[in-house]
Amino acid sequence: MSTTTTPEHDHATADLIQFLEFPSISTDPAHNEDTANCADWLVTKLNGIGLQAEKHPTAGHPVVVARNEHKPGRPTVMIYGHYDVQPADPLDLWKTPPFEPRIEDGVLYARGSTDNKGQILAHIIGVQQAIAEDGELPVNLIFLIEGEEEIGSPNLKDFLEQHKDELKCDLVAVSDTGMVGKGKPTFTYGLRGIAALEVRLTGPSVDLHSGIYGGAVANPATALARLVATLHDADGKVAIDGFYDEVRPVEDWERKAWKKLPITDDELLKLTGSPELFGEKGYLALERCYARPTAEVNGIASGYQGEGSKTIIPSKAMVKLTFRLVPDQDPTHILQLAVAHLRKHLPPGVEMSFYLGHSGNPYVADPHSKAGEAAQRALRATFPGAEPALIREGGSIPIVQTFKDVLGVETLLLGLALPDCRAHSPNENFPLENFHAGSVLNRHLLKELAAGV
Ligand code: BES
Ligand code: MN
């Protein structure tokens, strides 16, 4: 294990460390107070740099909104981000504890460092620097920072609808996506959507002796394995009837552009640590991630998980599924198709129940819109000499399409995460270089957008 080095922190890094110390895990009610405290920290920080910030309660975790003094004739830019994080487990795989930020070789390690605290704080620091140096910002600004992104933003749509007037803006900017490589500026013009579904099978009323009753009744674990196996064909294509009906084909120019990206198959093998790449036939791996839908098992459980053996027929089995969706798939419709598929393929002898989880629409925008071009100019100014890569991302930010539906605006996605930042994984990290580049990017972006969108 390498030693922790603590170089002299500048103020921004010190702020980031404080921000990262809150275990603001939105999915776990045991952390509700930490999550609320994290929102309070943000309010204090935003007020401290000269904005008017408020914490708004919701049915779930609070939303933080901050604004400068809005002046007529200027574009209004909303910067969206999230202060909640994913759970940190498995804890034993972290080199040092996830909520005790550590810097090693210029890289900050902590849960949330890249997704999304480092990236949203970079915007805040950029705004802080602009106000300190110029006395004001070149645009009307709204920060909207929520605490429920990692659980699918269940309360944010209502919040947008209720505060539609105050949140009126010309466009949204988000740094919660990735770069295709170190020093390679990246403009993301699409995201996958998501739909989550938990399936539970029940058989006998209690775990049974597998010798006394084995052969007499169905085993829910076996039934679940058979059911899950019906979701794909042998080539990795999703086998649910109608699943691909609304899928927009990958465009030729995208295919050509993505072939040239530095994320090669070899690089993907390294990044994932998998023995080989696998997925839907006829598409390159990156195409499958950016622009093709998937069905994934996120968790599966049944029967005895302890040391040694235990001869039982488990009473129940469950699987957590998510579908990653692309334009123009609709999450509600896909869940209906999935439920119909699972009903049709349910093996005999067990009962099935469904629990619908979060969902979010896919998003795609024109990378060459006026605002898209402004964003790319800001990226060029931040990373001189490098031409921005144009990509769609495989991840989801459920509120992005909702911004379009409720506020009528497009979102610019200017992410700073590197492929090996390990978002959602142990040892999540963010190079301080990217953190500082993020505040430079914010200043270029606001200037470019002030010139007209
Ligand atoms: N920042 C990610 C989304 C992301 C990751 C976009 C990588 C592009 C590249 C975001 O915080 C996230 O993880 N979203 C969740 C949403 C879900 C829990 C509803 C996701 O994609 O799993
Ligand atoms: Mn995330």
XYZ file of C-alpha atoms and ligand atoms in Angstrom:
476
model
C 0.000 0.000 0.000
C 1.415 3.366 -0.975
C 1.712 6.170 1.501
C -0.667 9.087 1.492
C 0.993 12.244 0.288
C -0.444 15.591 1.194
C 0.867 18.304 -1.108
C 0.032 21.868 -0.301
C -3.611 22.262 -1.055
C -4.883 25.403 -2.600
C -8.260 26.679 -1.439
C -10.170 24.887 -4.150
C -8.723 21.518 -3.287
C -9.384 22.154 0.395
C -13.027 22.918 -0.485
C -13.271 19.741 -2.512
C -11.913 17.698 0.360
C -14.543 19.123 2.716
C -17.300 18.469 0.169
C -16.138 14.868 -0.248
C -16.130 14.153 3.457
C -19.944 14.005 3.570
C -21.161 10.442 2.902
C -24.152 11.788 0.966
C -25.358 8.369 -0.192
C -28.850 9.095 -1.452
C -30.070 5.515 -1.647
C -29.368 4.711 2.003
C -31.740 6.267 4.595
C -29.033 5.800 7.243
C -27.234 8.674 5.471
C -30.148 11.106 5.232
C -28.585 13.454 7.767
C -25.185 13.360 6.024
C -26.936 14.145 2.756
C -28.795 17.108 4.291
C -25.553 18.355 5.890
C -23.844 18.154 2.520
C -26.602 20.335 1.025
C -26.069 22.855 3.859
C -22.350 22.920 3.122
C -23.114 23.739 -0.509
C -25.512 26.538 0.452
C -22.838 28.074 2.674
C -20.218 27.755 -0.056
C -22.475 29.289 -2.728
C -23.557 32.167 -0.485
C -19.899 32.676 0.418
C -18.923 33.384 -3.187
C -21.571 36.062 -3.581
C -24.558 34.109 -4.918
C -28.014 33.868 -3.358
C -28.343 30.216 -2.394
C -31.184 28.285 -0.816
C -31.884 24.717 0.203
C -35.322 23.578 -0.948
C -36.935 20.597 0.730
C -38.513 17.923 -1.488
C -40.270 14.654 -0.696
C -36.744 13.188 -0.747
C -33.375 14.893 -0.475
C -33.141 18.694 -0.760
C -32.380 20.626 -3.933
C -29.881 23.486 -3.735
C -30.549 26.481 -5.975
C -28.264 29.514 -6.266
C -28.320 32.513 -8.559
C -26.524 35.773 -9.237
C -28.369 39.017 -9.812
C -30.143 38.561 -13.121
C -29.933 41.424 -15.576
C -32.093 41.906 -18.649
C -30.593 41.226 -22.054
C -28.242 38.478 -20.941
C -28.677 34.787 -21.561
C -29.636 32.709 -18.540
C -27.510 29.626 -18.055
C -28.404 26.859 -15.651
C -25.581 24.692 -14.351
C -26.873 21.377 -13.065
C -25.054 18.821 -10.939
C -25.588 16.479 -8.033
C -24.163 16.259 -4.525
C -25.365 12.724 -3.821
C -23.110 9.745 -4.370
C -23.408 5.995 -4.899
C -22.815 3.609 -1.994
C -19.114 2.960 -1.401
C -19.208 -0.779 -0.900
C -17.371 -3.132 -1.174
C -15.335 -1.180 1.373
C -12.480 -3.678 1.626
C -11.479 -2.928 -1.973
C -10.738 0.742 -1.202
C -7.075 1.500 -0.582
C -8.150 4.144 1.938
C -11.651 4.932 3.271
C -14.027 6.401 0.650
C -15.014 9.448 2.708
C -11.485 10.320 3.832
C -10.187 11.964 0.653
C -6.578 11.153 -0.184
C -4.297 12.738 -2.766
C -1.673 10.590 -4.439
C 0.391 11.724 -7.432
C -1.982 14.620 -8.076
C -5.064 12.394 -8.062
C -7.789 12.733 -5.444
C -9.352 9.478 -4.284
C -12.815 9.500 -2.660
C -16.384 8.438 -3.391
C -17.947 11.257 -5.397
C -14.603 12.765 -6.457
C -15.472 12.454 -10.136
C -19.217 11.674 -9.929
C -20.145 14.434 -9.327
C -18.697 16.527 -6.519
C -15.361 17.319 -8.208
C -17.078 18.275 -11.446
C -19.829 20.467 -9.981
C -17.430 22.137 -7.540
C -15.148 22.974 -10.484
C -18.023 25.055 -11.891
C -18.559 26.738 -8.522
C -14.851 27.571 -8.252
C -14.881 28.968 -11.805
C -17.777 31.228 -10.856
C -16.008 32.216 -7.627
C -12.889 33.208 -9.572
C -14.885 35.164 -12.148
C -16.758 37.119 -9.465
C -13.516 37.768 -7.573
C -11.642 38.964 -10.659
C -14.336 40.641 -12.764
C -16.772 41.662 -10.044
C -19.616 39.868 -11.828
C -20.491 37.070 -14.222
C -21.111 37.592 -17.923
C -24.456 35.733 -17.797
C -27.510 35.282 -15.589
C -26.671 32.123 -13.715
C -28.674 29.479 -11.892
C -27.012 26.594 -10.079
C -29.360 23.632 -9.616
C -27.673 20.951 -7.544
C -29.740 17.984 -6.478
C -29.309 15.146 -3.995
C -31.130 12.359 -5.825
C -29.439 11.875 -9.202
C -28.004 8.510 -8.225
C -31.491 7.227 -7.455
C -33.037 8.502 -10.678
C -34.069 12.059 -9.635
C -37.532 10.973 -8.414
C -38.544 14.433 -7.139
C -36.782 16.780 -9.511
C -39.385 16.797 -12.269
C -42.041 18.018 -9.817
C -39.565 20.579 -8.494
C -38.940 21.893 -12.023
C -42.663 22.125 -12.659
C -43.320 23.920 -9.367
C -40.454 26.409 -9.915
C -40.738 26.745 -13.655
C -40.693 30.542 -13.594
C -37.651 30.929 -11.350
C -35.829 28.226 -13.286
C -36.552 29.658 -16.714
C -33.303 29.605 -18.678
C -31.859 29.497 -22.180
C -29.868 26.333 -21.725
C -28.372 23.955 -19.213
C -24.710 23.008 -18.802
C -23.679 19.817 -17.028
C -20.284 18.359 -16.174
C -21.195 14.815 -15.167
C -19.865 12.847 -18.127
C -16.451 11.746 -19.292
C -13.500 12.584 -21.540
C -12.275 10.014 -24.049
C -8.757 10.284 -22.614
C -6.398 12.430 -20.599
C -6.121 15.899 -22.118
C -8.749 14.989 -24.758
C -11.622 17.477 -24.550
C -14.963 15.793 -25.114
C -18.365 17.135 -26.004
C -21.190 14.710 -25.281
C -24.376 15.171 -27.282
C -26.298 12.093 -26.137
C -26.982 9.924 -23.111
C -28.647 6.581 -22.685
C -31.896 6.381 -20.759
C -32.651 3.809 -18.108
C -35.490 1.708 -16.726
C -35.140 -0.387 -13.575
C -37.113 -3.468 -12.583
C -36.776 -5.885 -9.691
C -38.225 -9.368 -10.121
C -38.939 -11.690 -7.201
C -39.826 -15.358 -7.452
C -41.318 -17.300 -4.569
C -41.687 -21.033 -4.224
C -42.008 -22.913 -0.935
C -43.040 -20.827 2.083
C -39.688 -21.504 3.805
C -36.282 -22.869 2.750
C -36.774 -26.647 2.535
C -34.509 -29.658 3.063
C -33.391 -30.384 -0.504
C -33.186 -34.101 0.180
C -36.600 -34.536 1.748
C -38.440 -32.360 -0.795
C -36.006 -32.110 -3.755
C -37.906 -33.366 -6.814
C -41.332 -32.541 -5.405
C -41.342 -28.763 -5.990
C -39.701 -26.161 -8.236
C -36.519 -24.451 -7.072
C -36.926 -20.626 -7.330
C -33.174 -20.143 -7.925
C -33.284 -22.524 -10.896
C -36.434 -20.880 -12.211
C -34.816 -17.447 -11.916
C -31.669 -18.586 -13.717
C -33.781 -19.946 -16.572
C -35.854 -16.773 -16.694
C -32.830 -14.450 -16.724
C -31.287 -16.565 -19.474
C -34.260 -15.796 -21.739
C -33.426 -12.067 -21.756
C -30.661 -12.416 -24.368
C -29.884 -14.625 -27.308
C -26.497 -16.345 -27.482
C -25.016 -13.358 -29.361
C -25.870 -10.839 -26.671
C -28.902 -9.345 -28.377
C -31.868 -8.601 -26.116
C -34.561 -11.206 -26.857
C -37.592 -9.251 -25.630
C -40.219 -8.903 -28.368
C -40.380 -5.337 -29.679
C -37.331 -4.187 -27.672
C -35.528 -2.715 -30.691
C -38.588 -1.344 -32.489
C -38.005 2.312 -31.587
C -34.203 2.264 -31.690
C -32.724 5.003 -33.875
C -29.888 3.590 -35.972
C -26.321 4.757 -35.360
C -25.492 7.344 -38.014
C -22.638 6.832 -40.475
C -20.771 9.927 -39.342
C -20.952 8.717 -35.726
C -19.616 5.286 -36.606
C -16.713 6.890 -38.503
C -15.935 9.404 -35.748
C -16.073 6.831 -32.949
C -13.746 4.471 -34.814
C -11.043 7.131 -34.509
C -11.425 7.609 -30.746
C -8.507 6.667 -28.500
C -10.719 4.183 -26.613
C -9.757 1.066 -28.581
C -10.896 -2.481 -27.859
C -7.543 -3.123 -26.163
C -8.073 -0.047 -24.014
C -11.570 -1.252 -23.105
C -10.164 -4.637 -22.097
C -7.679 -2.897 -19.836
C -10.274 -0.548 -18.354
C -12.774 -3.288 -17.611
C -10.394 -6.072 -16.629
C -12.649 -8.512 -18.495
C -11.137 -11.525 -20.267
C -12.759 -10.479 -23.535
C -15.244 -8.032 -24.989
C -18.756 -9.305 -25.617
C -22.024 -7.845 -26.806
C -24.542 -7.460 -29.580
C -23.115 -8.694 -32.894
C -22.545 -6.265 -35.761
C -21.527 -3.293 -33.608
C -18.212 -2.075 -32.285
C -17.896 -2.126 -28.506
C -18.034 1.669 -28.227
C -21.119 1.803 -30.459
C -22.765 -0.704 -28.185
C -21.996 1.486 -25.158
C -22.960 4.813 -26.718
C -25.881 4.057 -28.965
C -27.321 0.568 -28.493
C -29.705 -0.509 -25.727
C -28.940 -3.270 -23.233
C -30.549 -5.408 -20.554
C -28.311 -5.839 -17.512
C -28.494 -7.904 -14.362
C -27.266 -5.597 -11.593
C -27.815 -8.010 -8.734
C -29.092 -11.517 -8.228
C -29.717 -13.406 -5.000
C -31.133 -16.643 -3.731
C -30.299 -19.406 -1.311
C -27.355 -19.953 0.961
C -24.476 -17.453 0.526
C -22.341 -18.382 3.536
C -19.246 -20.553 3.955
C -19.476 -24.227 3.095
C -22.681 -25.855 1.950
C -26.280 -25.982 3.064
C -28.656 -28.406 1.418
C -31.814 -26.392 0.848
C -34.335 -25.489 -1.774
C -34.491 -21.720 -1.302
C -37.908 -20.272 -0.713
C -37.275 -17.252 -2.969
C -35.019 -15.638 -5.544
C -34.667 -12.101 -6.838
C -32.952 -10.216 -9.616
C -32.405 -6.472 -10.098
C -32.509 -5.520 -13.762
C -31.855 -2.275 -15.580
C -32.341 -1.568 -19.247
C -30.139 1.102 -20.846
C -32.151 2.813 -23.522
C -31.395 4.884 -26.593
C -33.448 7.340 -28.617
C -36.406 6.813 -29.260
C -37.110 4.078 -26.718
C -39.573 4.956 -23.978
C -38.798 3.600 -20.480
C -42.455 2.941 -19.580
C -43.071 1.046 -22.787
C -39.865 -0.979 -22.408
C -40.861 -1.985 -18.875
C -44.239 -3.170 -20.203
C -42.487 -5.257 -22.854
C -40.090 -6.667 -20.256
C -42.887 -7.630 -17.857
C -44.811 -9.309 -20.703
C -41.654 -11.211 -21.691
C -40.972 -12.381 -18.145
C -44.610 -13.513 -17.712
C -44.444 -15.450 -20.956
C -41.199 -17.210 -20.009
C -41.880 -17.858 -16.333
C -40.945 -21.479 -15.583
C -43.625 -23.532 -13.773
C -43.936 -23.967 -10.018
C -43.111 -20.426 -8.788
C -44.910 -17.130 -8.367
C -43.525 -13.843 -9.683
C -43.860 -10.246 -8.510
C -42.442 -7.017 -9.968
C -41.143 -3.826 -8.380
C -40.650 -0.973 -10.818
C -37.652 1.218 -10.052
C -36.403 4.545 -11.378
C -36.423 5.442 -15.015
C -35.093 8.176 -17.256
C -35.379 9.032 -20.920
C -32.495 8.859 -23.371
C -31.245 12.144 -24.765
C -29.679 13.282 -27.994
C -29.013 16.789 -29.301
C -27.415 18.341 -32.361
C -23.697 18.753 -31.546
C -23.550 21.569 -34.103
C -26.265 23.765 -32.619
C -25.201 27.336 -31.804
C -24.790 26.445 -28.120
C -23.038 23.173 -29.018
C -20.475 25.099 -31.068
C -20.009 27.583 -28.202
C -19.354 24.667 -25.841
C -16.779 23.254 -28.249
C -15.022 26.617 -28.463
C -14.849 26.677 -24.658
C -13.343 23.166 -24.708
C -10.732 24.220 -27.297
C -9.798 27.247 -25.194
C -9.427 25.049 -22.098
C -7.396 22.340 -23.849
C -5.416 24.294 -26.457
C -4.320 22.346 -29.500
C -6.844 19.533 -29.085
C -10.019 19.148 -31.131
C -13.030 18.079 -29.019
C -14.221 14.516 -29.505
C -17.960 14.272 -30.172
C -19.529 11.342 -28.396
C -22.685 9.982 -26.856
C -22.309 8.453 -23.419
C -23.576 5.113 -22.202
C -24.447 6.451 -18.754
C -27.691 8.173 -17.858
C -28.564 11.529 -16.340
C -32.312 11.087 -16.073
C -33.187 14.761 -15.686
C -31.558 15.917 -18.916
C -34.439 15.016 -21.240
C -36.810 16.378 -18.553
C -35.082 19.770 -18.826
C -36.122 19.754 -22.464
C -39.658 18.555 -21.730
C -40.382 20.933 -18.817
C -38.123 23.952 -19.423
C -37.883 23.603 -23.194
C -34.080 23.831 -23.246
C -31.139 21.815 -24.514
C -28.333 20.591 -22.272
C -24.611 20.898 -22.991
C -22.654 17.981 -21.553
C -19.029 18.899 -20.888
C -17.601 16.146 -18.740
C -14.181 15.913 -17.190
C -14.085 12.338 -15.883
C -11.383 10.083 -17.288
C -12.163 6.520 -18.390
C -10.241 5.202 -15.368
C -11.848 7.498 -12.758
C -13.816 4.496 -11.483
C -17.183 6.175 -10.931
C -19.441 3.857 -8.872
C -16.441 1.566 -8.227
C -13.950 1.238 -5.392
C -11.119 3.816 -5.468
C -13.102 6.398 -7.423
C -10.735 9.225 -8.255
C -10.376 12.564 -10.005
C -7.077 14.099 -11.140
C -6.686 17.560 -9.595
C -5.558 18.695 -13.038
C -9.069 17.920 -14.349
C -10.664 19.586 -11.347
C -8.741 22.794 -12.049
C -9.365 22.480 -15.814
C -13.070 22.330 -14.937
C -13.021 25.796 -13.385
C -11.119 27.180 -16.395
C -13.708 25.523 -18.667
C -16.534 27.117 -16.710
C -15.092 30.580 -17.292
C -14.584 30.021 -21.013
C -18.047 28.521 -21.306
C -19.844 31.398 -19.603
C -17.949 33.886 -21.785
C -18.820 31.996 -24.955
C -22.470 31.706 -23.947
C -22.629 35.390 -22.995
C -21.725 36.202 -26.580
C -25.057 34.737 -27.617
C -26.841 31.418 -27.743
N -22.463 10.764 -14.011
C -23.308 9.631 -14.156
C -23.803 9.424 -15.563
C -22.758 9.184 -16.575
C -21.686 8.369 -16.303
C -22.879 9.752 -17.785
C -20.726 8.163 -17.260
C -21.932 9.532 -18.723
C -20.845 8.750 -18.453
C -24.496 9.708 -13.240
O -24.168 10.190 -11.972
C -25.014 8.328 -13.040
O -24.297 7.482 -12.582
N -26.256 8.110 -13.355
C -26.901 6.883 -13.081
C -28.376 7.144 -13.130
C -29.221 6.078 -12.567
C -28.843 5.669 -11.189
C -30.662 6.485 -12.625
C -26.500 5.809 -14.064
O -26.185 6.102 -15.230
O -26.426 4.647 -13.651
Mn -23.247 8.355 -10.922
